PDB file of C-alpha atoms and ligand atoms in Angstrom:
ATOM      1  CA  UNK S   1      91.735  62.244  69.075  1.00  0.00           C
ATOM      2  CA  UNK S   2      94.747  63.966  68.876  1.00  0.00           C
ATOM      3  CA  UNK S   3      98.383  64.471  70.286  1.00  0.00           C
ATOM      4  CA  UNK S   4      98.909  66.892  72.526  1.00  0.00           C
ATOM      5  CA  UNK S   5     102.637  68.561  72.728  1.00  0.00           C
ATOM      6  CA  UNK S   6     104.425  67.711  75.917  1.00  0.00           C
ATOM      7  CA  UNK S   7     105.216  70.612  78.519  1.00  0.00           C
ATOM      8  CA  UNK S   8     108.850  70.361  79.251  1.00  0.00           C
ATOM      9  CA  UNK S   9     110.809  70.558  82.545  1.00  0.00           C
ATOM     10  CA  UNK S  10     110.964  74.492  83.737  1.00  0.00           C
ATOM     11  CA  UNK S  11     107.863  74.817  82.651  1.00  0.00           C
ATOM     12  CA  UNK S  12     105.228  76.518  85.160  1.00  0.00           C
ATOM     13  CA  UNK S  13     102.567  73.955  84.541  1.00  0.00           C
ATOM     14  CA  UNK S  14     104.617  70.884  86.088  1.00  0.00           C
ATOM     15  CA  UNK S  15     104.853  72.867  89.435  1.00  0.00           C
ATOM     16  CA  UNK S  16     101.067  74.464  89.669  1.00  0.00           C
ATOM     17  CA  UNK S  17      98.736  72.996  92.349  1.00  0.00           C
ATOM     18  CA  UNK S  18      96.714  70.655  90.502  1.00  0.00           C
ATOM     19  CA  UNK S  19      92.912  71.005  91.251  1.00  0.00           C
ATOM     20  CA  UNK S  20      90.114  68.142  92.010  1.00  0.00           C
ATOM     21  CA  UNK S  21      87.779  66.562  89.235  1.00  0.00           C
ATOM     22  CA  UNK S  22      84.165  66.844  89.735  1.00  0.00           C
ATOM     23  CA  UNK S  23      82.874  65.660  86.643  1.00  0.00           C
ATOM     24  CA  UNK S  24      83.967  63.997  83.370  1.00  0.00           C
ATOM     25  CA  UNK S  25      82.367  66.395  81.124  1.00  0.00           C
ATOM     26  CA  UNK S  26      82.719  66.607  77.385  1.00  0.00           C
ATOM     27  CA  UNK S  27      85.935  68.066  77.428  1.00  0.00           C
ATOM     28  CA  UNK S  28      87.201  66.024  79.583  1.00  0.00           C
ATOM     29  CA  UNK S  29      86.359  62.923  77.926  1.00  0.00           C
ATOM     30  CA  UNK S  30      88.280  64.532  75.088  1.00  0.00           C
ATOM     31  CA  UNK S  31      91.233  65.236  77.336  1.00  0.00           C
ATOM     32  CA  UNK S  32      91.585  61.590  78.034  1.00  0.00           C
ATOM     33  CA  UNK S  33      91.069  60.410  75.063  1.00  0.00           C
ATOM     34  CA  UNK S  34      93.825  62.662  73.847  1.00  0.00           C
ATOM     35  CA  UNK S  35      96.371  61.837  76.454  1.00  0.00           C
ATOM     36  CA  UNK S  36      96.105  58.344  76.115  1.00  0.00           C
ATOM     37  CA  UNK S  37      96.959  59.029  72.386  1.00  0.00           C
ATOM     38  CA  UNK S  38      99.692  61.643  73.668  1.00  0.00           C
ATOM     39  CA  UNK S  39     101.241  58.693  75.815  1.00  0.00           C
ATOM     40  CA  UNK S  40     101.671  55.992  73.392  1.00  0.00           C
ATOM     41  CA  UNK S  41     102.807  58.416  70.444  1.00  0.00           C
ATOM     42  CA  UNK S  42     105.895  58.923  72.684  1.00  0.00           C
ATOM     43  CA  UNK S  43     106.119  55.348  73.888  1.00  0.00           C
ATOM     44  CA  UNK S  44     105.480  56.393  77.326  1.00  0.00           C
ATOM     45  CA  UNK S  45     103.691  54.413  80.082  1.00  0.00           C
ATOM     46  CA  UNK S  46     101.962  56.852  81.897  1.00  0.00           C
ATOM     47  CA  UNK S  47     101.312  60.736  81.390  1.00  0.00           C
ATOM     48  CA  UNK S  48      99.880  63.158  83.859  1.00  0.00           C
ATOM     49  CA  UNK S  49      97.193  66.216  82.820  1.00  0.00           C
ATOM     50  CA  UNK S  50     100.225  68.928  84.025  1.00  0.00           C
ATOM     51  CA  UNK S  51     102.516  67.371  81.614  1.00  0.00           C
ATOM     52  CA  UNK S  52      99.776  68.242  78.789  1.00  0.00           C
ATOM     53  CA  UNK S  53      99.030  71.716  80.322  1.00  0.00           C
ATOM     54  CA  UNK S  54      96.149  70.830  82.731  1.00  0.00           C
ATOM     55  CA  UNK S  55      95.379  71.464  85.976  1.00  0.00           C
ATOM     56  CA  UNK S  56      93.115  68.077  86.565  1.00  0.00           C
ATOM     57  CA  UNK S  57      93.885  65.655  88.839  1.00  0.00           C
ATOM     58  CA  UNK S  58      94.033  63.299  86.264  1.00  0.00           C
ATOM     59  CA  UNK S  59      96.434  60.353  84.435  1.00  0.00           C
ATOM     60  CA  UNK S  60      96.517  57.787  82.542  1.00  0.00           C
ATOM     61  CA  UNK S  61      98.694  54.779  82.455  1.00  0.00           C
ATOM     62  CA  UNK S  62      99.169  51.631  79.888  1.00  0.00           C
ATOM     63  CA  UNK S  63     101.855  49.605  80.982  1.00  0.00           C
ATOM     64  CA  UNK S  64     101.318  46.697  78.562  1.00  0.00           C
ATOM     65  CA  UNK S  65     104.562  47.275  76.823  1.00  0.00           C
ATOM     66  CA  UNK S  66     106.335  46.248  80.239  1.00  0.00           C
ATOM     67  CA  UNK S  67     104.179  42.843  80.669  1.00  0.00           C
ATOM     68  CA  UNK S  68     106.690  40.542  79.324  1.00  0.00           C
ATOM     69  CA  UNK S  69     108.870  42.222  81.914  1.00  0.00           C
ATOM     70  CA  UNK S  70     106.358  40.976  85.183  1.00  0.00           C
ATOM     71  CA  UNK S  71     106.063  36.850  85.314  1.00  0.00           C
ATOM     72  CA  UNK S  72     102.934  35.784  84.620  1.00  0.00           C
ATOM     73  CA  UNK S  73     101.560  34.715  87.584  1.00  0.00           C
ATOM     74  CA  UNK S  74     101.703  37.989  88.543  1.00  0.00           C
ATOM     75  CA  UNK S  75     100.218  39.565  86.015  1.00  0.00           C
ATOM     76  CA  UNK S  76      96.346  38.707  86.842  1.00  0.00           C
ATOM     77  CA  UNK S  77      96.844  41.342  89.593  1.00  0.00           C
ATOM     78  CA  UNK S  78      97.292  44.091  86.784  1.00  0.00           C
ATOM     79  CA  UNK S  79      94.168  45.749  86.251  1.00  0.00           C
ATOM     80  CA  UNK S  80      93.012  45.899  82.646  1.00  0.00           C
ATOM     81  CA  UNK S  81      95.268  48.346  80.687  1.00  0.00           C
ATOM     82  CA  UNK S  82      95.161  51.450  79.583  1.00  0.00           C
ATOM     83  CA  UNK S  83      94.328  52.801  82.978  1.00  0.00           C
ATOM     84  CA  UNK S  84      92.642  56.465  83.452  1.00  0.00           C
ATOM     85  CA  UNK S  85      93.184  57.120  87.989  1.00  0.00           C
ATOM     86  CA  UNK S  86      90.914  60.324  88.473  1.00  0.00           C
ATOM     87  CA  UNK S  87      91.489  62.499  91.729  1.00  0.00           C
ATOM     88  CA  UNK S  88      93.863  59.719  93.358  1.00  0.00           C
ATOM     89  CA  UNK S  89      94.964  59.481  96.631  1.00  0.00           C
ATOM     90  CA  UNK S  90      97.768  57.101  98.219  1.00  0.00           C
ATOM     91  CA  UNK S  91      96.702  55.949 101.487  1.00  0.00           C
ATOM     92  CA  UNK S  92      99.456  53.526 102.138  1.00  0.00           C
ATOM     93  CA  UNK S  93     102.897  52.458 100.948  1.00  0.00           C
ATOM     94  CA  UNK S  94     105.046  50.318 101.840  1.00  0.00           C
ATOM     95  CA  UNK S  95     108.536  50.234 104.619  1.00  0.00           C
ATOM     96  CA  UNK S  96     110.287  48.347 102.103  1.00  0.00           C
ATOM     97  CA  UNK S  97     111.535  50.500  99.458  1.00  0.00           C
ATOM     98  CA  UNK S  98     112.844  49.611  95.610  1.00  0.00           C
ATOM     99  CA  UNK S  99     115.246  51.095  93.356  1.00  0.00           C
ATOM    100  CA  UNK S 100     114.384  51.349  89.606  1.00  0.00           C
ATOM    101  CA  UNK S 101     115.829  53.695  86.935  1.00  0.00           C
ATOM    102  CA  UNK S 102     113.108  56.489  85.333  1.00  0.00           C
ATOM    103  CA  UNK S 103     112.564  58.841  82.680  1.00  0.00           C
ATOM    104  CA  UNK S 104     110.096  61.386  82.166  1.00  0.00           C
ATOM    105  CA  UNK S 105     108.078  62.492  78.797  1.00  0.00           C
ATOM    106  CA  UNK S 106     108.653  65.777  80.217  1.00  0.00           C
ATOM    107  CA  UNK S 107     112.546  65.648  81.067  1.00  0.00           C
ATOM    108  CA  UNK S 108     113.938  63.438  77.732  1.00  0.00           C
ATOM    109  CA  UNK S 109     116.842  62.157  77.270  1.00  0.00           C
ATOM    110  CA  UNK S 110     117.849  61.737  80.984  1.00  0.00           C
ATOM    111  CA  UNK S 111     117.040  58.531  83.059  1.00  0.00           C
ATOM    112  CA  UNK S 112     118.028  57.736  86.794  1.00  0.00           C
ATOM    113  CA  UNK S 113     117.833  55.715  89.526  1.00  0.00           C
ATOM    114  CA  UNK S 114     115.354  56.550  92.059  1.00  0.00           C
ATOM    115  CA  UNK S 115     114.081  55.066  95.576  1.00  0.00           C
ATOM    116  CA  UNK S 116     110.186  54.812  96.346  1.00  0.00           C
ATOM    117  CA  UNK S 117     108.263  52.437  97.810  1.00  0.00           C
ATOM    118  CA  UNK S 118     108.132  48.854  96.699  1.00  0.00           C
ATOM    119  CA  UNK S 119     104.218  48.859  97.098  1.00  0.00           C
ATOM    120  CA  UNK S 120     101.462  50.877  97.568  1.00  0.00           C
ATOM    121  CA  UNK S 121      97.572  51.409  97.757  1.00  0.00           C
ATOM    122  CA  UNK S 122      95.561  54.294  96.600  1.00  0.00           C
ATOM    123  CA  UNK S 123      91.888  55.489  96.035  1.00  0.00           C
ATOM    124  CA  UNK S 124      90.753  57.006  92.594  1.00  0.00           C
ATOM    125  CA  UNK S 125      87.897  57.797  90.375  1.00  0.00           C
ATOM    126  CA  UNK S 126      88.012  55.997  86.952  1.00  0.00           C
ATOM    127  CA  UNK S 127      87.001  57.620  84.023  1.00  0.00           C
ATOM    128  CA  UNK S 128      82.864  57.034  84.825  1.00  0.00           C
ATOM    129  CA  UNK S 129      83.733  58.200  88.022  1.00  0.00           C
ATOM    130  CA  UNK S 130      83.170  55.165  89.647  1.00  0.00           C
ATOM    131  CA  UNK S 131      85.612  54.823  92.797  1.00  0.00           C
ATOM    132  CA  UNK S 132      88.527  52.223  93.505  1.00  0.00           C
ATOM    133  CA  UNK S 133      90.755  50.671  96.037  1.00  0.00           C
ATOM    134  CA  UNK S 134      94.054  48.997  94.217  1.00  0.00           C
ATOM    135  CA  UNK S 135      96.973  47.881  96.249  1.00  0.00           C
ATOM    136  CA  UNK S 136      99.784  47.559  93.364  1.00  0.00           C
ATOM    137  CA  UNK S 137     103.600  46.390  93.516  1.00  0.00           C
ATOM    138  CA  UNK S 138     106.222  46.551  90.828  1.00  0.00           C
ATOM    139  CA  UNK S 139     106.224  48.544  87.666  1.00  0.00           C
ATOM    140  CA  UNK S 140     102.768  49.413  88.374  1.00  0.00           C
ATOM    141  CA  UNK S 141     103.410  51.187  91.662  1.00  0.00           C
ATOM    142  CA  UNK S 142     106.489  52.256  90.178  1.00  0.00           C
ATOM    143  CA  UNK S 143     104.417  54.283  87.370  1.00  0.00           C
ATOM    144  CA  UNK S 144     102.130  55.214  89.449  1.00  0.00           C
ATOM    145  CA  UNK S 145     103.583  56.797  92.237  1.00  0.00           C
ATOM    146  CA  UNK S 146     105.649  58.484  89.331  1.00  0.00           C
ATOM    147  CA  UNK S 147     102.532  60.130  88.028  1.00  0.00           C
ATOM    148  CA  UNK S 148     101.062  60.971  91.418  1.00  0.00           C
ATOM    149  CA  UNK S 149     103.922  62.944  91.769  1.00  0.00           C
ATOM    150  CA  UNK S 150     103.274  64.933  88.842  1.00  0.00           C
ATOM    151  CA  UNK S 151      99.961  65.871  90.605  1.00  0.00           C
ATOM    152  CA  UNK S 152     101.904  67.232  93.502  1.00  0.00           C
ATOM    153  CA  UNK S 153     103.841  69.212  90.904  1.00  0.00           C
ATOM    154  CA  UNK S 154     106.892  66.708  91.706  1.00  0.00           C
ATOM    155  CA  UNK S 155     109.546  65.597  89.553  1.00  0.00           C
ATOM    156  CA  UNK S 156     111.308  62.838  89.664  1.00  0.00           C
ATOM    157  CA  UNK S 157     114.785  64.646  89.532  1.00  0.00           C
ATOM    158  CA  UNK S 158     113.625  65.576  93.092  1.00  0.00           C
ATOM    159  CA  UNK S 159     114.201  62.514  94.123  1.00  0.00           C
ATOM    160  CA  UNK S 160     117.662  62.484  93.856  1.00  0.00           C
ATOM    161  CA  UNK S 161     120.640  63.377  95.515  1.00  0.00           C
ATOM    162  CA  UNK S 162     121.700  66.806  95.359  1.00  0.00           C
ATOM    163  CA  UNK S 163     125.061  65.358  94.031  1.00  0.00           C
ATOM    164  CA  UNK S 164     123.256  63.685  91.123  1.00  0.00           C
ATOM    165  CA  UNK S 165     121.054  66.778  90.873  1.00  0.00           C
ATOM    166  CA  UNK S 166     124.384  68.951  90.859  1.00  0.00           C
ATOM    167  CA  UNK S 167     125.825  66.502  87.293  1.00  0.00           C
ATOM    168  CA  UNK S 168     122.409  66.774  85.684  1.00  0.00           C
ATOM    169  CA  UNK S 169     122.039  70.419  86.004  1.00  0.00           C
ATOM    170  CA  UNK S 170     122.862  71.459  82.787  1.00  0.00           C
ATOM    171  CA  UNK S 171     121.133  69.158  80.652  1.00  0.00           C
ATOM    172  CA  UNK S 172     118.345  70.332  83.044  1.00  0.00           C
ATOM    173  CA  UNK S 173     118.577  73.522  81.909  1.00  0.00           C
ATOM    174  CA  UNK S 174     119.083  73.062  78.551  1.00  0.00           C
ATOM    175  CA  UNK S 175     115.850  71.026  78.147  1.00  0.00           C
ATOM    176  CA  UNK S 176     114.121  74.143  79.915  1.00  0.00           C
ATOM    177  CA  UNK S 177     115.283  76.130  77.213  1.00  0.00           C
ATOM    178  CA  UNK S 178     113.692  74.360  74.529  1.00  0.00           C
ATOM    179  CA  UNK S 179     117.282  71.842  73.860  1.00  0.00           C
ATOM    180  CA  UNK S 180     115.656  68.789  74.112  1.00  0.00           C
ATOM    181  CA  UNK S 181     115.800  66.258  71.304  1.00  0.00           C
ATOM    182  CA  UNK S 182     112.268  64.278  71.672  1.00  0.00           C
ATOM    183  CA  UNK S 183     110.588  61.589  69.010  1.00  0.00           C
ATOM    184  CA  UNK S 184     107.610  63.205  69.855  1.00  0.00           C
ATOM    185  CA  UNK S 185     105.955  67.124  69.723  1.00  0.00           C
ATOM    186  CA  UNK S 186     106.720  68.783  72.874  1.00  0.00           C
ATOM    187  CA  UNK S 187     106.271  72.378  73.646  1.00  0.00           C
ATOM    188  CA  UNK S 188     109.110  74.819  76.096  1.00  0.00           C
ATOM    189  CA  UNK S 189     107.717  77.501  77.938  1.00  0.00           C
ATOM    190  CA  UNK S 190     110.556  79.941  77.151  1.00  0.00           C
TER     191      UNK S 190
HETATM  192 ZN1   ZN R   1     106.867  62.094  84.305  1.00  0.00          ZN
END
């Protein structure tokens, strides 16, 4: 396995229209593999194929770090972790709506508040391409729904306010040009 560098905000990739998985190939298998590796090198919880460069409507997810976070009676709801969600597809989410501060592998060094959903429930594909129904709450929605985004080539700084938007706006563009001080190997598309 090996870690991949992490696409940075302004870059292309993170806005592209992802495309569906038919089959976990070789390569893919690899991919995953990879980005699993990619995600806990940085201490992340979840990481999205754009974020790596891909197209695939793909993520993975390992929220295990956060478990001591969740009480425990809630935790046998939490699928077994690391998670891989192939060509996923919300179907529901919640009226009632949370707010929970966010970073991003691919914006570091900034981390806001943002409002989604409190729960929702989604389709996906795992990685034998065997299909799913989860309903999920919490930090796993929270993640998720984060990630989903990236498939839709959305960020979570779109999310906010165009006030907050208006104070982040140079740090944003700073990390598109390459300023971005990250523990782990990223790459800046200019
Ligand atoms: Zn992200």
């Amino acid at each position: 396995m090996a870690i991949l560098p992490i696409r940075l905000f302004g870059d292309p990739v993170l806005r592209q229209q992802t495309r569906a998985v038919e089959s976990v190939n070789n390569e893919l298998k690899k991919l995953i593999g990879d980005m699993i590796e990619t995600m806990r090198n940085a201490i992340g919880v979840g990481l999205a194929a754009p974020q790596v460069g891909y197209r695939e409507q793909l993520f993975v997810v390992d929220i295990s770090p956060l478990l001591d976070e969740i009480p425990e009676e809630l935790r046998d709801n939490i699928p077994e972790q690391p998670m891989v969600l192939i060509n996923p597809e919300i179907t529901w989410e919640s009226d009632e709506e949370e707010e929970f501060e966010e970073g991003c592998l691919s914006i570091p060094g900034i981390r806001e508040l943002v409002i989604r959903p409190e729960s929702v429930q989604l389709d996906y594909q795992d990685e034998n391409m065997q299909e799913h129904t989860l309903a999920v709450d919490g930090i796993l929605a929270r993640v998720i729904q984060h990630e989903y985004d990236h498939l839709e080539g959305l960020l979570f700084t779109d999310h906010l306010s165009s006030f907050r938007r208006g104070i982040l706006k140079r740090k944003l563009e700073g990390i598109s040009q390459g300023k971005a001080e990250a523990t782990y190997p990223v790459q800046s598309y200019s």
